[in-house]
Tab-separated table of C-alpha atoms in Angstrom:
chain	number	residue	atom	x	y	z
A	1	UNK	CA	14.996	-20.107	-12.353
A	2	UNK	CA	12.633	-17.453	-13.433
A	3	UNK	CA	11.891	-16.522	-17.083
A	4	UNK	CA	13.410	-17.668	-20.300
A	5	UNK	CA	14.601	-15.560	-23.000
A	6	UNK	CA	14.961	-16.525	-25.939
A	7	UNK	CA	16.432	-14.704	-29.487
A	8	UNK	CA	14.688	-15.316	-32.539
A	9	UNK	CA	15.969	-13.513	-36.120
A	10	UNK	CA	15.591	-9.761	-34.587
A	11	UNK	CA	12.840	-10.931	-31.853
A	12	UNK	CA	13.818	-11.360	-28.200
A	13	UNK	CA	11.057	-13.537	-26.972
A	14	UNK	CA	10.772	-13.313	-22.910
A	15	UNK	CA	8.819	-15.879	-21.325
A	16	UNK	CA	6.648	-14.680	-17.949
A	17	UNK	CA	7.075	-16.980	-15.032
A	18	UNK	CA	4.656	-17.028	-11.647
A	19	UNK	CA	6.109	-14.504	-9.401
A	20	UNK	CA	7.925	-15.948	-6.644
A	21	UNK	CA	9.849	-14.465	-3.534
A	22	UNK	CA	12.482	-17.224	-4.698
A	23	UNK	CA	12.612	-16.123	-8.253
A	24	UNK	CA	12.492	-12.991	-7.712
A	25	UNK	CA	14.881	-12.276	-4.891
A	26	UNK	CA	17.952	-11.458	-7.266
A	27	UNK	CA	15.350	-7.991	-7.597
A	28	UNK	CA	13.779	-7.235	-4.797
A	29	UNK	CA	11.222	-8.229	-2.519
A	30	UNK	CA	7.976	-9.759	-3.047
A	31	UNK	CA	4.738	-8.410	-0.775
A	32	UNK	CA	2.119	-11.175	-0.134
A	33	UNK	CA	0.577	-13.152	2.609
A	34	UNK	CA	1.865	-16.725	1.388
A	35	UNK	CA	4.872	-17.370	3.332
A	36	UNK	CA	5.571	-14.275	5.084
A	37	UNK	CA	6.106	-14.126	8.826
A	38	UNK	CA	2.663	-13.625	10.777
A	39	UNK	CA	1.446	-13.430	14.131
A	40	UNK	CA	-1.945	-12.329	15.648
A	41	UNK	CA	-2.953	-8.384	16.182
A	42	UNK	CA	-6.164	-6.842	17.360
A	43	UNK	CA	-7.341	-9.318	20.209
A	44	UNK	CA	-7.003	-12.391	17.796
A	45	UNK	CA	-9.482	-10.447	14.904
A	46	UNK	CA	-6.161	-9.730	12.496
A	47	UNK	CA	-3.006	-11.053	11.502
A	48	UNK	CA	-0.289	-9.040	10.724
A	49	UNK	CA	2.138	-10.765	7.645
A	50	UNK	CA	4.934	-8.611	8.812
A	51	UNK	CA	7.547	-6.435	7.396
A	52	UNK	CA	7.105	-7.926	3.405
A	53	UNK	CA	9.841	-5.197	2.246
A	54	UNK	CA	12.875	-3.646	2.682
A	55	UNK	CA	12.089	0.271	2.171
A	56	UNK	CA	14.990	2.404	1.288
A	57	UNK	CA	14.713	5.700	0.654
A	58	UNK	CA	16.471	7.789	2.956
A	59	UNK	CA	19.483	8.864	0.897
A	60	UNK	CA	20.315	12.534	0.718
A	61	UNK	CA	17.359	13.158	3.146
A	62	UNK	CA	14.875	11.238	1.306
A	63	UNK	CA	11.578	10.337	3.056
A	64	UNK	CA	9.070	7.719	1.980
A	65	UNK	CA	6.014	8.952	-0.485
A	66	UNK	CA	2.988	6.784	-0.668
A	67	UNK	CA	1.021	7.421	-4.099
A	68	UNK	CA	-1.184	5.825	-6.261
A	69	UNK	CA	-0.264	5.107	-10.142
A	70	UNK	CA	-3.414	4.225	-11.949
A	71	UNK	CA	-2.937	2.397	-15.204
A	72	UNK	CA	-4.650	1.318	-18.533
A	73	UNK	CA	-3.542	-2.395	-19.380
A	74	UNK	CA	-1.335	-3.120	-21.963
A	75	UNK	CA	-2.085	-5.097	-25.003
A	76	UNK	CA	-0.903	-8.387	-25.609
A	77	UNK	CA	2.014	-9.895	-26.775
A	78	UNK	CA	3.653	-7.407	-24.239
A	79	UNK	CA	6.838	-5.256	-26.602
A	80	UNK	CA	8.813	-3.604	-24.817
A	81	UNK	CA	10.242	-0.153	-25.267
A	82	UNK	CA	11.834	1.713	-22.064
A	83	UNK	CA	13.332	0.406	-18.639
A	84	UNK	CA	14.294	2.788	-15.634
A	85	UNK	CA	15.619	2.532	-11.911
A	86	UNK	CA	15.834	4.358	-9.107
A	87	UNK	CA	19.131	4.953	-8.006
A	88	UNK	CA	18.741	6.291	-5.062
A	89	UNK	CA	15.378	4.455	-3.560
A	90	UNK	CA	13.370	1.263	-3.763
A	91	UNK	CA	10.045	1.192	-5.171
A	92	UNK	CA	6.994	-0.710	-3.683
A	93	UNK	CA	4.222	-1.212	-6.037
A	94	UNK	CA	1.009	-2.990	-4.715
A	95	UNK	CA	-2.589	-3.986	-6.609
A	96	UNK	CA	-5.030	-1.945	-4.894
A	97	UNK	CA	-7.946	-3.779	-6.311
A	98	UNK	CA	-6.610	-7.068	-6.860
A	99	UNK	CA	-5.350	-6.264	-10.134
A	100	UNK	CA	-2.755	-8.700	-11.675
A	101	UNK	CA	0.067	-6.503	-13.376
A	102	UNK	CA	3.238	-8.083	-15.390
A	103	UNK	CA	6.791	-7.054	-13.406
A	104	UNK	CA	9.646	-6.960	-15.999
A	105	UNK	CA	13.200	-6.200	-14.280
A	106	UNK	CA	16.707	-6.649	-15.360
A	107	UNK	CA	20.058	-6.554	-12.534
A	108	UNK	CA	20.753	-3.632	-10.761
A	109	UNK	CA	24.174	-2.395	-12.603
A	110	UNK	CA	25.161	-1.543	-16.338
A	111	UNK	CA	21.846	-2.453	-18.366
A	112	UNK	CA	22.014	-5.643	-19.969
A	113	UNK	CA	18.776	-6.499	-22.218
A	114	UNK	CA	19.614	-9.759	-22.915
A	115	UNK	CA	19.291	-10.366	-19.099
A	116	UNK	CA	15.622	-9.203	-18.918
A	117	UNK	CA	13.081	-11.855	-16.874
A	118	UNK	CA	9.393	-11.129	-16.765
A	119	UNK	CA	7.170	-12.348	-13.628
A	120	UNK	CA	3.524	-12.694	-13.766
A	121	UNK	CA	2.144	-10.850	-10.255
A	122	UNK	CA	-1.790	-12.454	-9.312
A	123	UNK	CA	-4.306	-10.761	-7.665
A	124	UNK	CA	-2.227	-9.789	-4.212
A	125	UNK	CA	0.517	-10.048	-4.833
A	126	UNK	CA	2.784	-6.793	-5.009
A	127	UNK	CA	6.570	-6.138	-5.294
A	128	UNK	CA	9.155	-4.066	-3.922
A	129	UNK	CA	12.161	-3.167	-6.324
A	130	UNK	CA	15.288	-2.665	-4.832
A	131	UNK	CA	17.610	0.382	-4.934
A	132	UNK	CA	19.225	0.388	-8.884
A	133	UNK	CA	17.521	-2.490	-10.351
A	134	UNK	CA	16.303	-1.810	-13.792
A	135	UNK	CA	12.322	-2.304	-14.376
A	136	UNK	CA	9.868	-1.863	-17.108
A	137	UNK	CA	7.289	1.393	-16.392
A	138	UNK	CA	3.977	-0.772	-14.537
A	139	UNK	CA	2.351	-2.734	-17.271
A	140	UNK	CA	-1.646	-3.718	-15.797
A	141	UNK	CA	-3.032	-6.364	-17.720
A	142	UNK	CA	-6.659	-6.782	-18.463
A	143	UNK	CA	-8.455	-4.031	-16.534
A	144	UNK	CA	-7.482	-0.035	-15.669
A	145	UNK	CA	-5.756	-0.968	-12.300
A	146	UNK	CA	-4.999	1.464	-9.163
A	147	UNK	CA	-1.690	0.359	-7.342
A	148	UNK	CA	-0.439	1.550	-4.295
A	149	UNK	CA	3.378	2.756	-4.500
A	150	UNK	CA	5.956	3.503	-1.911
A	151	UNK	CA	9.127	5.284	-3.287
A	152	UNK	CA	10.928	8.384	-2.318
A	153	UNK	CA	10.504	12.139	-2.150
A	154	UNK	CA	13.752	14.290	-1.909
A	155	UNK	CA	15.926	16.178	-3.648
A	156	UNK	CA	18.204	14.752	-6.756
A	157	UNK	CA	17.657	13.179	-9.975
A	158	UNK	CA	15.792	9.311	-9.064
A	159	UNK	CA	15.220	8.158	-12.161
A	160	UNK	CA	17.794	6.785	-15.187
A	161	UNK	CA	15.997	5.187	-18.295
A	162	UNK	CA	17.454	3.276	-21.436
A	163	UNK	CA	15.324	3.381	-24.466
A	164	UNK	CA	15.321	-0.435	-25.929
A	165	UNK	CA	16.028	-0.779	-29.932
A	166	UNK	CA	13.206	-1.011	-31.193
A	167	UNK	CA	14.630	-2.721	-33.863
A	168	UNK	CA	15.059	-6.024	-31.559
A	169	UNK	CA	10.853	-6.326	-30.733
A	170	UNK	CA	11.735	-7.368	-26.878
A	171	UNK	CA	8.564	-9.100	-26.327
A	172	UNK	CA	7.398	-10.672	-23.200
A	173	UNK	CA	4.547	-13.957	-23.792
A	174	UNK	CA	2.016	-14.633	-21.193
A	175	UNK	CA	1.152	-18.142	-20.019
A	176	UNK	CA	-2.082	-18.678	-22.189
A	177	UNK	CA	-4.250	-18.504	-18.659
A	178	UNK	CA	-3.535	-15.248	-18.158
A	179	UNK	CA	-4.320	-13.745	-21.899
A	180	UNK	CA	-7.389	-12.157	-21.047
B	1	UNK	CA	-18.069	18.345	11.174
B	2	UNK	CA	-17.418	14.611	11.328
B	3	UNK	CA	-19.620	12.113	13.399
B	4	UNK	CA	-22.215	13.167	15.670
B	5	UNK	CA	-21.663	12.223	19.425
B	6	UNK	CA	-25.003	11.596	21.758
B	7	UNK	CA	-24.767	10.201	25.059
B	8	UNK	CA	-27.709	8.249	26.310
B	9	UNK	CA	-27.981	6.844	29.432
B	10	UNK	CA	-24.655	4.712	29.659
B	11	UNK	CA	-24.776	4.211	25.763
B	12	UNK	CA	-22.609	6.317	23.869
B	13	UNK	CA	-23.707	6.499	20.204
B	14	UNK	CA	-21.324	7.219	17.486
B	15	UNK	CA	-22.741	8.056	13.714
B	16	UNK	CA	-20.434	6.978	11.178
B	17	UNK	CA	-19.668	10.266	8.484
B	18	UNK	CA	-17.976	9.622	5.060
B	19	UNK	CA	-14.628	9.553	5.006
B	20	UNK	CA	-13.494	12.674	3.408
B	21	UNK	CA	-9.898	14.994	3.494
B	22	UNK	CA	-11.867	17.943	5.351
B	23	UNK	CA	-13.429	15.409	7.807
B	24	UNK	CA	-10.238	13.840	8.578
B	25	UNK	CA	-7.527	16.249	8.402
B	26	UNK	CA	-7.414	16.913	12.613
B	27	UNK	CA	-6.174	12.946	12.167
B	28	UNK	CA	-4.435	12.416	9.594
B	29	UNK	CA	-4.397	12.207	5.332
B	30	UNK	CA	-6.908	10.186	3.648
B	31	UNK	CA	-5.312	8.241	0.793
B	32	UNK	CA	-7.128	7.850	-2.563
B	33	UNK	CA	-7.101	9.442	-5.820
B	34	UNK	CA	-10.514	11.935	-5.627
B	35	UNK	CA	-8.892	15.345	-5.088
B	36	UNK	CA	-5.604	14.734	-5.354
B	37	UNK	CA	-2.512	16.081	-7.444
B	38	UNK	CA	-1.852	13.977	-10.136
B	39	UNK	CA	0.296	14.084	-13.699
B	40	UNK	CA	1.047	11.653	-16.215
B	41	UNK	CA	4.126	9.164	-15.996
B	42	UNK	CA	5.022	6.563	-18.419
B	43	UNK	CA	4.251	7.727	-21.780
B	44	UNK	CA	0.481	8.810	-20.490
B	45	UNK	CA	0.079	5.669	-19.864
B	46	UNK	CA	-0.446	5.956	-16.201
B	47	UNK	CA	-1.390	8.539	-14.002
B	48	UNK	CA	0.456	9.412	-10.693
B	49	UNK	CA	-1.597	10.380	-7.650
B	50	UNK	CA	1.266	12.037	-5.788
B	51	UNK	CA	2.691	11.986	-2.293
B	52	UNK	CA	-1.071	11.308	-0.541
B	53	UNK	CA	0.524	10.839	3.053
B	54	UNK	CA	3.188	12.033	5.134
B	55	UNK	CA	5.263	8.996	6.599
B	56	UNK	CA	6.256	9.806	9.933
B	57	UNK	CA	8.647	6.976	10.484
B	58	UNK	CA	12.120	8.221	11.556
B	59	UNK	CA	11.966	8.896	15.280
B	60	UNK	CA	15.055	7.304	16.978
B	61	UNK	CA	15.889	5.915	13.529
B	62	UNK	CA	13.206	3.976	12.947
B	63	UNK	CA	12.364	2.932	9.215
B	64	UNK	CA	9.166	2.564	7.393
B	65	UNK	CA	7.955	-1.425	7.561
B	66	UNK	CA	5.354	-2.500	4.468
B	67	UNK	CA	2.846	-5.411	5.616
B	68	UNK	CA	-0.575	-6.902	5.314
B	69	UNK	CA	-3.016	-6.955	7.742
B	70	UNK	CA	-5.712	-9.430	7.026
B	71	UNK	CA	-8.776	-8.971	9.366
B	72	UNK	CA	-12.226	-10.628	9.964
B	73	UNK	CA	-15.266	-8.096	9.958
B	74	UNK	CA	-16.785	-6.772	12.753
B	75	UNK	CA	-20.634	-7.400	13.458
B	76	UNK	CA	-22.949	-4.718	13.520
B	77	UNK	CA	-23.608	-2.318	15.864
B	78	UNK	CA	-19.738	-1.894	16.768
B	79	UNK	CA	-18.914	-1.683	20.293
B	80	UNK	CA	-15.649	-0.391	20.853
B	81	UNK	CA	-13.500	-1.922	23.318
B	82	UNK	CA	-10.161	-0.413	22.943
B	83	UNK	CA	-8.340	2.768	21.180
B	84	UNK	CA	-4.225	2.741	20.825
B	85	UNK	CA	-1.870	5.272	19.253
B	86	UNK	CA	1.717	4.781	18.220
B	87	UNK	CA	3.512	7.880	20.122
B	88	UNK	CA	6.738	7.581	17.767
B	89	UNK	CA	5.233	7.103	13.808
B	90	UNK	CA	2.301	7.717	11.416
B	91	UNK	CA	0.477	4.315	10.323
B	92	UNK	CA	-0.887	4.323	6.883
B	93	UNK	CA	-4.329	1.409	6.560
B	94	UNK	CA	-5.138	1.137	2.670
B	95	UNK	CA	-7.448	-1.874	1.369
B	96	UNK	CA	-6.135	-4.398	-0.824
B	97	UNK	CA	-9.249	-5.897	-2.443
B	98	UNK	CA	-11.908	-2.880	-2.158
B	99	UNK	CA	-12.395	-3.708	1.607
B	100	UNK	CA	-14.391	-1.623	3.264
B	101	UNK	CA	-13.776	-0.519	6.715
B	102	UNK	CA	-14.429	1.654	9.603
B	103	UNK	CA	-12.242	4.185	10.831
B	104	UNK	CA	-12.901	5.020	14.626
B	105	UNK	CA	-10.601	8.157	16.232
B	106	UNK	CA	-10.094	10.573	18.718
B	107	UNK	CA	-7.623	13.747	18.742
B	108	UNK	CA	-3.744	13.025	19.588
B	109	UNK	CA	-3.402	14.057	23.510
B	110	UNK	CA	-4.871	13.143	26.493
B	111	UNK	CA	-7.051	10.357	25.437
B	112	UNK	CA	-10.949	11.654	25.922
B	113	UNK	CA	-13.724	9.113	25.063
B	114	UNK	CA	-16.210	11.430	24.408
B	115	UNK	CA	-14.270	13.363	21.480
B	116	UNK	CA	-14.126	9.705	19.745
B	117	UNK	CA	-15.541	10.235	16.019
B	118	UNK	CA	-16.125	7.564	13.505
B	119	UNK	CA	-16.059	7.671	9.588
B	120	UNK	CA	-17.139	5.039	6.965
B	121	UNK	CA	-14.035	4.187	4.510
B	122	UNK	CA	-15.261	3.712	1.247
B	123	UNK	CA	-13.642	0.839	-1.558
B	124	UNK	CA	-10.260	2.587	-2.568
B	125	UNK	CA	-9.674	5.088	0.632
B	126	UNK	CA	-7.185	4.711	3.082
B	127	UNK	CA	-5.694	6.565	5.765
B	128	UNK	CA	-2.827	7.652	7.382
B	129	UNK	CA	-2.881	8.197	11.247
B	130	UNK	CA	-1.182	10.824	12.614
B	131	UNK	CA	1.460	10.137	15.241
B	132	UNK	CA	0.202	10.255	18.092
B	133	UNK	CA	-3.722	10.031	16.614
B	134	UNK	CA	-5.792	7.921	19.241
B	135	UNK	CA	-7.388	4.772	16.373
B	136	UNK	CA	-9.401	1.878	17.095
B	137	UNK	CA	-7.932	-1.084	15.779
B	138	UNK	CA	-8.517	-2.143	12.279
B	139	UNK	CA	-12.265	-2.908	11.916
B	140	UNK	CA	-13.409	-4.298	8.541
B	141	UNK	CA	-16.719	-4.333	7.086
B	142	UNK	CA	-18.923	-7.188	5.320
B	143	UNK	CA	-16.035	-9.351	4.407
B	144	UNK	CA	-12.477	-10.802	5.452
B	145	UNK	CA	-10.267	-8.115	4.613
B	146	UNK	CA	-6.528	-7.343	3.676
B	147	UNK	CA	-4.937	-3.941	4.590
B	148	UNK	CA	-1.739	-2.982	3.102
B	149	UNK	CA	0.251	-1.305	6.356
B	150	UNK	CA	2.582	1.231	5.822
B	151	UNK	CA	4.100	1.808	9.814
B	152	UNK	CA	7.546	2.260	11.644
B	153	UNK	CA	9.755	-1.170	12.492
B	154	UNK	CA	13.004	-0.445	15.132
B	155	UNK	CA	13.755	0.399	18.828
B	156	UNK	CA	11.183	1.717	21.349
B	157	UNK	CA	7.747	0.496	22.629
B	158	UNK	CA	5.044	2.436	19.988
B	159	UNK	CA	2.001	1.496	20.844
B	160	UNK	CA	-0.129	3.098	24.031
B	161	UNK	CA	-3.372	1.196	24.617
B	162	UNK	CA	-6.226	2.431	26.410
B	163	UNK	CA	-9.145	-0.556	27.601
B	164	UNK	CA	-13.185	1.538	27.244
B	165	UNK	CA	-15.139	1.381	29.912
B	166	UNK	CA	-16.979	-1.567	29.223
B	167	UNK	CA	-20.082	0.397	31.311
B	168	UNK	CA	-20.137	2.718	28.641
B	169	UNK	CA	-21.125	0.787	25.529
B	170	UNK	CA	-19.668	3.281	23.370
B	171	UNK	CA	-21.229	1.987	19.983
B	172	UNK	CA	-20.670	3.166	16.101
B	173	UNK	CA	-24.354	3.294	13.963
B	174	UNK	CA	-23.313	2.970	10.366
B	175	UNK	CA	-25.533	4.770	7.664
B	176	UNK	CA	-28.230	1.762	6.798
B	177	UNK	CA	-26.345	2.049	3.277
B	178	UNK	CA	-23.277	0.419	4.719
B	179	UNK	CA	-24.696	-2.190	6.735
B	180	UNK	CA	-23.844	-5.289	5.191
């Protein structure tokens, strides 16, 4: 399930799969319409897909922040150089103008590269990271992209990052349909 | 400042005003980038429009709930029919796809019809109500629309509905630029 990585000579090759809430549940959560809980709202005129993610960010008197990252897309094969997490909040990060955007995560715990799976997010579909699991900075492919986040505001230190060698060219390949 | 309210005969007309921070601030926070603090994150690769709302969520420990709200337009002229408020949380309403919508209020309180104002979200704003913040439900413009929700899930009955006075016709114009 999910990506494949691969080692070649000093290259780490990572295959992107489709973004799926089954693939990607080891992570977090994954905020779309397609299979999520829904009833009617609003006299029959809405649906609501209901409660898509599990927001954490009250430790040490945290409260939720919504912001908006906006991004230039990254070039293509995808190398890449830094992953962070959160350790004391999930992260919700949602297209804003349907753009699609490449989610690149590793487990929550001591940072293992060789256990680094990239997911290939279409146009609405978001994701929520969960508390402590490692994640490549947002990588927007094609276009500039605006994405809605939801993470915390507080006091303390919420962000650890490892620098990757760069010696090992970690490089993540997207299905040929979504080279733009 | 906002809409302009005229009463004629039984029709109450409503002007829509562009949505903007001064506009809206008895109500709540308007989300979107134009205006607000930002800095770089990621290597300048991104830029972070900070902290746009305040998420009001907590109140008999609640928790924040992400979800989608997909909604079918509403024909023009818009005849209201119903305003609600959520006495225990804020209620963030941000488009998804560049949806635009129409944002229809009146002051936390005692509900009073005739201090409803209306204001015309453009692609890329959203909103947070106020707790407490009389809102019409979601009405989008043009177009099926999905709304990213950012409200409170847990305990307690939050939502107060007041039914118009269907005598009244209490009916938003939109500027002749936004009718679809």
């Amino acid at each position: 399930m999910g990506a494949t990585v691969n080692t070649t000579g000093s290259t780490q090759i990572i295959e992107a799969s489709p973004l799926t809430r089954a693939g990607f549940a080891e992570y977090g959560d994954v905020i779309e319409t397609d299979g999520a809980r829904h009833f009617a709202i609003n006299a029959g005129r809405a649906t609501r897909f209901d409660d898509l993610a599990s927001v954490d960010t009250a430790e040490a008197s945290g409260l939720p922040a919504i912001s908006i990252f906006r991004s230039v897309p990254v070039p293509h094969p995808v190398v890449l150089s830094v992953m962070e997490r959160h350790p004391w909040a999930s992260q919700a990060i949602i297209p804003m103008n349907g753009a699609a955007c490449l989610i690149v995560v590793a487990p929550a715990g001591p940072f293992d590269a060789t256990r680094i799976r990239a997911f290939l997010a279409g146009s609405g579909q978001g994701v929520n990271y969960r508390r402590g699991v490692w994640h490549h900075p947002l990588l927007a492919l094609h276009h500039i992209g605006d994405f809605l986040v939801v993470d915390r505001k507080g006091e303390g230190e919420n962000c650890d990052v490892v620098d990757l060698d760069p010696t090992l060219r970690i490089t993540v390949m997207l299905p040929d349909a979504a080279i733009g």
